[in-house]
mmCIF file of C-alpha atoms in Angstrom:
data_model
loop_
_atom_site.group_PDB
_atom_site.id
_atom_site.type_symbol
_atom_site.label_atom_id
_atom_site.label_comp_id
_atom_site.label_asym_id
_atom_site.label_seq_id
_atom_site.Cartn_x
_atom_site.Cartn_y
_atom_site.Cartn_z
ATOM 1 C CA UNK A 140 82.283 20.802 -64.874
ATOM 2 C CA UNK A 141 80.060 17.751 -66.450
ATOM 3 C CA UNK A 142 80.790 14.442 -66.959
ATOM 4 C CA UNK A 143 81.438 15.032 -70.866
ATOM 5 C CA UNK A 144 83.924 17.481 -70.489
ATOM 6 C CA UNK A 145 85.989 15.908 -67.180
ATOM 7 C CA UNK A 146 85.938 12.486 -69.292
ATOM 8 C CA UNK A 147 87.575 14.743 -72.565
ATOM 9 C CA UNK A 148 89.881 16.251 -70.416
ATOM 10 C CA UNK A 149 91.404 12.967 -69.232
ATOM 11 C CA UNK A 150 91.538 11.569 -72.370
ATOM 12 C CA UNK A 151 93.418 14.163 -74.279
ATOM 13 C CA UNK A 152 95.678 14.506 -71.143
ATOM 14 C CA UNK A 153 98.131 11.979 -72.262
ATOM 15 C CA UNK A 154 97.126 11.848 -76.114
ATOM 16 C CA UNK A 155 99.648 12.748 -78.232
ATOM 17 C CA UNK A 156 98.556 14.721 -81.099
ATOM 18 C CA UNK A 157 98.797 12.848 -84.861
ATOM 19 C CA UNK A 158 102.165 13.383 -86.677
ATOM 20 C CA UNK A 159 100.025 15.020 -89.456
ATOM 21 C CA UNK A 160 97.761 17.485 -87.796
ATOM 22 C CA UNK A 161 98.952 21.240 -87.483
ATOM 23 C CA UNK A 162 99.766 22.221 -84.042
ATOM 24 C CA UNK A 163 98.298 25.712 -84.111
ATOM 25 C CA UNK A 164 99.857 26.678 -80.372
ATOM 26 C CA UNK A 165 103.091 25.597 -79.331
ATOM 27 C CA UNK A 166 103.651 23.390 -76.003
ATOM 28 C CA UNK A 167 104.780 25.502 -72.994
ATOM 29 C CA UNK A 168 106.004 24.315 -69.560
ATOM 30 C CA UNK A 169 104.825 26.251 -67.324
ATOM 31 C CA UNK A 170 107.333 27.912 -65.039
ATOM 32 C CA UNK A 171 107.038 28.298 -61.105
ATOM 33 C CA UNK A 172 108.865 30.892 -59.429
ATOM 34 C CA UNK A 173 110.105 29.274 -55.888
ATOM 35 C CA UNK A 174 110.052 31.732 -53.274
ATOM 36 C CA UNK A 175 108.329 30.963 -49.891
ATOM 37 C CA UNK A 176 108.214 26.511 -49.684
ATOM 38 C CA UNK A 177 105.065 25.601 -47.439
ATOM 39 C CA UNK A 178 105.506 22.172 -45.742
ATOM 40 C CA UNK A 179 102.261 20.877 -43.841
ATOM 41 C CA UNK A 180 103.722 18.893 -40.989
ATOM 42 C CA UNK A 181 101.141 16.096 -38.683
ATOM 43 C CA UNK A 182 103.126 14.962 -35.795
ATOM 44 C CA UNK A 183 101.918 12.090 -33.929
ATOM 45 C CA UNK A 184 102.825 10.386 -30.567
ATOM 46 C CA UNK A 185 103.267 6.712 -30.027
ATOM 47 C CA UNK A 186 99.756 5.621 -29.994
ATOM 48 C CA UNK A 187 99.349 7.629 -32.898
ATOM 49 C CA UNK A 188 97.303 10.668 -31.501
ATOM 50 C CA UNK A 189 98.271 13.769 -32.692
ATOM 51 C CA UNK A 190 100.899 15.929 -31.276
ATOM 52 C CA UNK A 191 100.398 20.072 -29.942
ATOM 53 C CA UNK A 192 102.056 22.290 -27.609
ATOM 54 C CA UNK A 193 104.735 21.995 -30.403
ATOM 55 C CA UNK A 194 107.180 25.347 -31.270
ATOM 56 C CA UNK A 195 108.685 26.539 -34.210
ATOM 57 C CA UNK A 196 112.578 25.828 -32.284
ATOM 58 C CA UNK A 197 111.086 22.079 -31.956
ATOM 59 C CA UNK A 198 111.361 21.736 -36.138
ATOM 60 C CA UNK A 199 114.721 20.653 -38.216
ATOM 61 C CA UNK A 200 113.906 21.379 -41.571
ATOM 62 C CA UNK A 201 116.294 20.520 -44.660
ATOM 63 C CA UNK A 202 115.893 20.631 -48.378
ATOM 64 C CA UNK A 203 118.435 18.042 -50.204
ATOM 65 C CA UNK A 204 119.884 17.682 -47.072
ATOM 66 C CA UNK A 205 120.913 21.585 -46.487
ATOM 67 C CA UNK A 206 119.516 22.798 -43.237
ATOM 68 C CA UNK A 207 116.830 25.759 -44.232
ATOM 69 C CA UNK A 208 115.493 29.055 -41.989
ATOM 70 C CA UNK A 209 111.555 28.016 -40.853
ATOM 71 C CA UNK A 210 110.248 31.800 -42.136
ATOM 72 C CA UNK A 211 106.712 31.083 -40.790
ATOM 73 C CA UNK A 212 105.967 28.865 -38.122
ATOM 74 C CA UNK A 213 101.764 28.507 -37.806
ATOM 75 C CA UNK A 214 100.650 26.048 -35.294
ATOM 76 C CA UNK A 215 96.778 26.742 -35.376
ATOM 77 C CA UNK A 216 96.168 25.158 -38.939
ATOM 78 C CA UNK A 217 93.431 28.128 -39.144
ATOM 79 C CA UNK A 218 94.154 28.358 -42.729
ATOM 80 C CA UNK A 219 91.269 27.392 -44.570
ATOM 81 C CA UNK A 220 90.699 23.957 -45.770
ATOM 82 C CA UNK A 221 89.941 22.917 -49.183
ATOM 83 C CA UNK A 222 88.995 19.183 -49.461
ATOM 84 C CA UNK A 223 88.153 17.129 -52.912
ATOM 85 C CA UNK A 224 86.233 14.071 -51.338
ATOM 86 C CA UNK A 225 86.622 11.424 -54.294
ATOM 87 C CA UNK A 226 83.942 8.362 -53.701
ATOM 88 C CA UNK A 227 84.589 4.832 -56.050
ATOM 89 C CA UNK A 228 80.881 4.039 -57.225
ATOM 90 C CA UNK A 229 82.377 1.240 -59.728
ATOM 91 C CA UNK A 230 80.264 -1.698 -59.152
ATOM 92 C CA UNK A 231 82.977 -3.651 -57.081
ATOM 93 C CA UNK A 232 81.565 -1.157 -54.525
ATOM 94 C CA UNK A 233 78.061 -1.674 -55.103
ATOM 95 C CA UNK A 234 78.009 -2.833 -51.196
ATOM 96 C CA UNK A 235 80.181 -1.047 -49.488
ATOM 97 C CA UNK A 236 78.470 2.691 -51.122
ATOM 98 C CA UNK A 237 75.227 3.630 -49.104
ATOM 99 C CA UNK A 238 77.851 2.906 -46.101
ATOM 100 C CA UNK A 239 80.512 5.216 -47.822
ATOM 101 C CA UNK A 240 78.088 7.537 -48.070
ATOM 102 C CA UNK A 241 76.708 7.901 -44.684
ATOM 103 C CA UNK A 242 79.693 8.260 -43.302
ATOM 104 C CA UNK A 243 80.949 10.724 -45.474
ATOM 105 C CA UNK A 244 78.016 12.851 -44.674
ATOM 106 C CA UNK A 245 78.694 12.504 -41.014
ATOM 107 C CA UNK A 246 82.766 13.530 -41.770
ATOM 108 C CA UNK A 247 81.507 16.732 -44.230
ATOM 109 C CA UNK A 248 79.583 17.989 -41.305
ATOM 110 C CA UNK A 249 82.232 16.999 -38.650
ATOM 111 C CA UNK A 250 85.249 18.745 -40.465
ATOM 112 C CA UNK A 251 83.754 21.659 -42.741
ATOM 113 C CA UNK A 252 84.059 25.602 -41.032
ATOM 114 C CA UNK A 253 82.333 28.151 -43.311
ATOM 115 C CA UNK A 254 86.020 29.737 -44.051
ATOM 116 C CA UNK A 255 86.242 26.149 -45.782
ATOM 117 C CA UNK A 256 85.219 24.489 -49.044
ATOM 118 C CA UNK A 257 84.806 21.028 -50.502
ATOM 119 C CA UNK A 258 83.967 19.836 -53.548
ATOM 120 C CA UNK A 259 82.861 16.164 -54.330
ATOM 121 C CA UNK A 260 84.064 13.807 -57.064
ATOM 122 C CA UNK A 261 82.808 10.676 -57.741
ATOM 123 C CA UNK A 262 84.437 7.908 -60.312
ATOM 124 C CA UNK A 263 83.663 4.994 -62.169
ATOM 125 C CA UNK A 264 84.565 4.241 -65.524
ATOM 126 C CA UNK A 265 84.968 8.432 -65.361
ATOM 127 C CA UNK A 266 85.439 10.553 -63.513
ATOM 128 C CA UNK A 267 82.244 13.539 -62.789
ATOM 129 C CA UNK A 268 82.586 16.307 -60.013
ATOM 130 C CA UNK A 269 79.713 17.836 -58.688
ATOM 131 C CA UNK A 270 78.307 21.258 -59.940
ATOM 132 C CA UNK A 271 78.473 23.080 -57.322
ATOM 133 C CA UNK A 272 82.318 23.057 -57.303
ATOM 134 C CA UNK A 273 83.820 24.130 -54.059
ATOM 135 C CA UNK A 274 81.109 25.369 -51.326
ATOM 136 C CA UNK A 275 80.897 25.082 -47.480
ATOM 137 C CA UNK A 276 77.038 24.743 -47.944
ATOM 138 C CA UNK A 277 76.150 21.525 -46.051
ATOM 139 C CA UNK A 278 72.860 20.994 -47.694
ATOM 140 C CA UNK A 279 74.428 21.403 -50.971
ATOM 141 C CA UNK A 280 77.222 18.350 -50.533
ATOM 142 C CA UNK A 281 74.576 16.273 -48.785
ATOM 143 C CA UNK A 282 72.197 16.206 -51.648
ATOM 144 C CA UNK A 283 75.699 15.642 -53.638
ATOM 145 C CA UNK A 284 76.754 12.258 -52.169
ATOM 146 C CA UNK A 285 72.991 11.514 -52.228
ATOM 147 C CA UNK A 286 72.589 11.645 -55.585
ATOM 148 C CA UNK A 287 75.759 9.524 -56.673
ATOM 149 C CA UNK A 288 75.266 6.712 -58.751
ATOM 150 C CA UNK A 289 77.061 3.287 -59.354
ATOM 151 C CA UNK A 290 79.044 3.115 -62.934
ATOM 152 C CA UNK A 291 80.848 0.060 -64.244
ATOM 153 C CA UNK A 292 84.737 0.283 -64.326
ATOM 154 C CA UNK A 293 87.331 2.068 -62.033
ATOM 155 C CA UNK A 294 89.165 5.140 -63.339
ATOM 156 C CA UNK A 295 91.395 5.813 -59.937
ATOM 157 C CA UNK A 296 94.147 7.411 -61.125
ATOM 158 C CA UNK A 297 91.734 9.595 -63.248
ATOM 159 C CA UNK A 298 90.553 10.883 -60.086
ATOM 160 C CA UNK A 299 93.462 11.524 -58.496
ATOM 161 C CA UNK A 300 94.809 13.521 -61.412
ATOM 162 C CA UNK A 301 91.265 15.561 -61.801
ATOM 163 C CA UNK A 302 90.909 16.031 -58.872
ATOM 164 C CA UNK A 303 94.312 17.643 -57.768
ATOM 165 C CA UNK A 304 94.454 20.027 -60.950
ATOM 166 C CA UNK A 305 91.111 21.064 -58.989
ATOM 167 C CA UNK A 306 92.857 21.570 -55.877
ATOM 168 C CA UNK A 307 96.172 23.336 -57.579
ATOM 169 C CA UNK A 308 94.175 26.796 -58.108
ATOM 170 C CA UNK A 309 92.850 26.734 -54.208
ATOM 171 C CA UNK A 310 94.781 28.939 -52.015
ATOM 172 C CA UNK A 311 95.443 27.280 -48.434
ATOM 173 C CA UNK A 312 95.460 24.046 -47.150
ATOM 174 C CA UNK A 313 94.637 21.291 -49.698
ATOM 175 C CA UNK A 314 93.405 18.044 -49.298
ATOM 176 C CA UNK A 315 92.469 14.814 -51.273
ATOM 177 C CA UNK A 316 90.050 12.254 -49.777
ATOM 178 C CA UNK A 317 89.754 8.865 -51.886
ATOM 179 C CA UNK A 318 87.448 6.230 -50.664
ATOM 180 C CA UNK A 319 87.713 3.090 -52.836
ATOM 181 C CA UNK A 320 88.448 -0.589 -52.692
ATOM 182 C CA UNK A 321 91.744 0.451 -54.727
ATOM 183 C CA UNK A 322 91.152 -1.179 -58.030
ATOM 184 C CA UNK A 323 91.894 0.733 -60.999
ATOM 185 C CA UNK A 324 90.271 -0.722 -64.071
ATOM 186 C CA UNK A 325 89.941 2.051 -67.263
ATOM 187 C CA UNK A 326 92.293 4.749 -66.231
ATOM 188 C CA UNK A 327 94.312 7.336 -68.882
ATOM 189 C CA UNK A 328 96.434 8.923 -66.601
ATOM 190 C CA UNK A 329 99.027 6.692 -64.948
ATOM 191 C CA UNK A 330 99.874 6.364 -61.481
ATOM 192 C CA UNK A 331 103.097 8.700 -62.217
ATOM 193 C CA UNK A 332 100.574 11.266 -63.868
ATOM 194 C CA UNK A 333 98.503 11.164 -61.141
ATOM 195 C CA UNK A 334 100.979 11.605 -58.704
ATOM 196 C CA UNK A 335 102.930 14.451 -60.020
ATOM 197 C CA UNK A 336 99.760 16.344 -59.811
ATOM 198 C CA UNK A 337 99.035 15.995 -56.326
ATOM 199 C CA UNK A 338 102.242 16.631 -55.548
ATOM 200 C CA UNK A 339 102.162 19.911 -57.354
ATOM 201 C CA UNK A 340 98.941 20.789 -56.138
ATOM 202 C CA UNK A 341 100.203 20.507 -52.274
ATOM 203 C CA UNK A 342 97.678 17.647 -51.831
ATOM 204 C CA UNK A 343 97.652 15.788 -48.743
ATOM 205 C CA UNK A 344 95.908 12.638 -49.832
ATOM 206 C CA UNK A 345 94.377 10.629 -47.269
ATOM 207 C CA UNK A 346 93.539 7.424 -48.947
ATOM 208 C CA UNK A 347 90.328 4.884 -47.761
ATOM 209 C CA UNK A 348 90.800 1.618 -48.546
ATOM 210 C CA UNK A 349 87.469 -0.224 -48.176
ATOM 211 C CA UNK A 350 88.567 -4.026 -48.194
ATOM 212 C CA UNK A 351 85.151 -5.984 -49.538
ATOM 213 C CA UNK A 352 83.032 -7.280 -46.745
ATOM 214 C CA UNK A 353 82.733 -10.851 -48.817
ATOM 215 C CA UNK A 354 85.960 -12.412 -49.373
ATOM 216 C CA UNK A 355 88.570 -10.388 -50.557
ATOM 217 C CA UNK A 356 91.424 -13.381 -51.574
ATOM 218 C CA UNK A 357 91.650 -12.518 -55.045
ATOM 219 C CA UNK A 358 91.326 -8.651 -55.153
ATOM 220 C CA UNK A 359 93.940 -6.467 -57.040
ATOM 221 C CA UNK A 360 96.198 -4.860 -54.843
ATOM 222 C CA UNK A 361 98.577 -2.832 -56.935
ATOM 223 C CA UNK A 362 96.179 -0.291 -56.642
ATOM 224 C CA UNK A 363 95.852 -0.291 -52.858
ATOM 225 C CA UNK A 364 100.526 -0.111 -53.180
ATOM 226 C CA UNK A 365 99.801 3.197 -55.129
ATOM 227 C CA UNK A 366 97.672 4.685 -53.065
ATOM 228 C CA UNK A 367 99.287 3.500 -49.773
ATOM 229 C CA UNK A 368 102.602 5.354 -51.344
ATOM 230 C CA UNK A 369 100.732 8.349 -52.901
ATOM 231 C CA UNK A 370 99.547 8.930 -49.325
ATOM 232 C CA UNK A 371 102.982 8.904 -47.480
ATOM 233 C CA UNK A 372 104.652 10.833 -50.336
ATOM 234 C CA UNK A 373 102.525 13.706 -49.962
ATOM 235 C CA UNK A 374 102.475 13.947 -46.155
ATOM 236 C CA UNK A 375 98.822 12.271 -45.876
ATOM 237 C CA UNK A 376 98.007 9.124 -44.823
ATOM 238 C CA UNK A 377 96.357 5.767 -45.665
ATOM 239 C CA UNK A 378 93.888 3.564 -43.880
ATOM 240 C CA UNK A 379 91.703 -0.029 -44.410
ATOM 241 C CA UNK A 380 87.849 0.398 -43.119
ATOM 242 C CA UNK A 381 86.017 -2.869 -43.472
ATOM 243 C CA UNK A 382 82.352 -1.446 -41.277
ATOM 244 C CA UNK A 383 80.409 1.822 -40.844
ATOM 245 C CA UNK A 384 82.284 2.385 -37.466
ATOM 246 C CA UNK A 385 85.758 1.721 -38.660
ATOM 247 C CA UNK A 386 84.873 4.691 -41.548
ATOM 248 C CA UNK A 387 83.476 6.810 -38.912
ATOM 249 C CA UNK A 388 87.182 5.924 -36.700
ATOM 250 C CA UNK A 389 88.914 6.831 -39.648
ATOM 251 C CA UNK A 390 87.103 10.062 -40.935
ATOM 252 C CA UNK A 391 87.362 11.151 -37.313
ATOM 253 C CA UNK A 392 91.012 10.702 -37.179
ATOM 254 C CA UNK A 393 91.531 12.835 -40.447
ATOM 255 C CA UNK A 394 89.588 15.503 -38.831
ATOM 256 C CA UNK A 395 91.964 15.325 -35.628
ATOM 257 C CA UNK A 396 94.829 15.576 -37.787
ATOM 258 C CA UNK A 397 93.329 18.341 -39.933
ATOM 259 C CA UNK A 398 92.941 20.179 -36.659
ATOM 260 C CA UNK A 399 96.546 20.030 -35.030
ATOM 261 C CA UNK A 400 98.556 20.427 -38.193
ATOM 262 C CA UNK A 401 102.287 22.467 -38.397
ATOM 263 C CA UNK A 402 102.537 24.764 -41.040
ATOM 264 C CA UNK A 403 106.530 25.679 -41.619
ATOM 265 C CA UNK A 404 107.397 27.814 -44.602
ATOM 266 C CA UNK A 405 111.167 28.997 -45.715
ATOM 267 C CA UNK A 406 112.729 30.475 -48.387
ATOM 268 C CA UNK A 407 115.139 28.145 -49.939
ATOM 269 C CA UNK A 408 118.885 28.447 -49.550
ATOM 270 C CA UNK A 409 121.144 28.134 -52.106
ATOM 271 C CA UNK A 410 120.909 25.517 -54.464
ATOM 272 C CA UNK A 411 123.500 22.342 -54.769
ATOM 273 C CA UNK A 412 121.871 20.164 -57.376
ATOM 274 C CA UNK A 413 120.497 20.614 -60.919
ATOM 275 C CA UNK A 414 117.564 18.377 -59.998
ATOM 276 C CA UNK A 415 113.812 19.530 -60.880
ATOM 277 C CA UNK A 416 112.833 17.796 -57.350
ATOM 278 C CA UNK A 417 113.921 18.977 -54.288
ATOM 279 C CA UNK A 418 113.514 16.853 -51.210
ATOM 280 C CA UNK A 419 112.221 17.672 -47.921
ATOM 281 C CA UNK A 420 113.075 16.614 -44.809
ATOM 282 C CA UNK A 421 111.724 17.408 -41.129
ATOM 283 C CA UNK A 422 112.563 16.066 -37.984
ATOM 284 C CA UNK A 423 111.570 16.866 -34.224
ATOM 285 C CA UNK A 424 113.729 17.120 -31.283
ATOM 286 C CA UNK A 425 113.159 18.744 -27.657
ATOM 287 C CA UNK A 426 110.288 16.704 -25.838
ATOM 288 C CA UNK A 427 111.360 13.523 -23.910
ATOM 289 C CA UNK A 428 109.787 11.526 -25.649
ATOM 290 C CA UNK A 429 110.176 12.915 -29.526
ATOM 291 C CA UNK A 430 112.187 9.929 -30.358
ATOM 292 C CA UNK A 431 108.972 8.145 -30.425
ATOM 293 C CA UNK A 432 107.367 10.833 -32.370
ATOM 294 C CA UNK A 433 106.431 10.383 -36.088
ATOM 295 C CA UNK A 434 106.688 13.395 -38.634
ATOM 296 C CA UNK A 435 104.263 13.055 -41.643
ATOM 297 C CA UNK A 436 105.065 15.757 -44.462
ATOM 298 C CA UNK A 437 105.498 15.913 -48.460
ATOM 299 C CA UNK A 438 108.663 14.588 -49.416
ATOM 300 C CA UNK A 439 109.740 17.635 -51.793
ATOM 301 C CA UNK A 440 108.437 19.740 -54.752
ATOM 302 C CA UNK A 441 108.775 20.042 -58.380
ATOM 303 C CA UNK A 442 110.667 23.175 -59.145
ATOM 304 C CA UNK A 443 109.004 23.567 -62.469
ATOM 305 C CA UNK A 444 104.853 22.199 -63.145
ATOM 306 C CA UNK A 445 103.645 19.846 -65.810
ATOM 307 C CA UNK A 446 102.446 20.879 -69.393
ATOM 308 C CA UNK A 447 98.409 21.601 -68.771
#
């Protein structure tokens, strides 16, 4: 998709239409029909290294509080992986980019099997994903991050939204990559917006926060609070990378995770609330030490999806 058309697709997202134009289709609300729930669990020790060896009699799983039946218990994560990697080029990263990029390279090689598929975003004052859409062809992505290109403003939440509605019609695992100082400058879509669609999409967002290598006193940070939520909502994970080696650290530990992931799936009991958002809630008992343990998961699903 170009440039052009991601840019017009943001910007009638949220536009209402004039009082006085026709509206030759009506609005529809598109319906989801909730069978089998798929909940991506990461469980990590202590010291924050993944956990394995785990079994499906391990898990507690709940939806608004109602203990559910795990269906399908998958502890190999061999599902394939679709990743949107989404790189800031606004100028406030006009430092930190041939770094990004580098390392990114070295993570796309690292974490991409040939069952897999990524596709590459990159934002400034919008938002432009790569032609090649999803692929697993190395040389393909490299050239890709090679050829991105610094812009002016900061459309974050843009590429958030974009990019999950991208994600939404990939079958398996999904996840988000954002690497960005967290600023968000020119945006259409707001942070709710933005959210709601990775949420529908299944998105675990892994969020990047490169903190400015000069000083960093008076930077925006409501941005990096969105993210850092976005990322624990949806069962990802947020992280701050100031150097080359801390990205490489931190694009390594994605991969780890990526690789020892929990896939439990039910069909939900009977309903006792009205809401549109059910919540989800896992725990882990059995080990000696799973007290210490820490469960990362989405916190619950939209019953129905958004107006596209």
């Amino acid at each position: 998709m170009s440039l052009l058309l991601l840019a017009w697709a943001v910007s009638n997202a949220q536009r209402p239409a004039a009082p006085s134009q026709a509206t030759t289709e009506p609005e529809t609300t598109l319906k989801v029909d909730v069978k089998l729930v798929n909940v991506y669990v990461t469980v990590t020790d202590a010291h924050g290294a993944p956990v394995a060896g785990l079994q499906k009699d391990n898990f507690l799983l709940q939806e608004d509080g109602r203990e559910q039946k795990i269906s399908v218990f998958d502890k190999e994560s061999a599902l394939p992986i679709s990743i949107a990697l989404a790189i800031d080029t606004s100028l406030s990263t006009r430092h930190d980019l041939p770094l990004e990029q580098a390392s990114a390279k070295r993570f796309v090689h690292t974490i991409l099997r040939p069952v897999d598929a990524l596709s590459l975003f990159a934002f400034s004052e919008a938002v432009s994903q790569s032609p090649f859409g999803y692929t697993a062809d190395l040389k393909r992505i490299d050239e890709g991050i090679d050829h991105i290109r610094l812009g002016a403003a900061t459309a974050l939440f843009d590429a958030v939204y974009l990019a999950s509605r991208s994600l939404d019609r990939r079958q398996g695992r999904k996840v988000l990559v954002l690497i960005t100082d967290g600023g968000d400058t020119i945006s259409r879509i707001d942070y709710k917006g933005a959210a709601r669609a990775a949420e529908e999409a299944e998105a675990l967002v892994y969020s990047i926060i490169v903190v400015p290598i000069e000083n960093s006193a008076g930077r925006e940070i409501g941005g990096e609070h969105a993210l850092i939520q976005l990322s624990e909502d949806t069962g990802g994970k947020y992280y701050y990378a100031t150097s080359m080696s801390q990205l490489d650290d931190v694009f390594r530990q994605i991969s780890d995770e990526l690789r020892n992931q929990y896939l439990l799936a039910y069909y939900p009991s009977q309903r006792t609330s009205n809401s549109q958002f059910r919540r989800i809630q896992v725990g882990v008992s059995g080990p000696a030490d799973a007290a210490a343990y820490h469960v990362r998961h989405r916190v619950g699903y939209y019953t129905t999806k958004s107006d596209f």
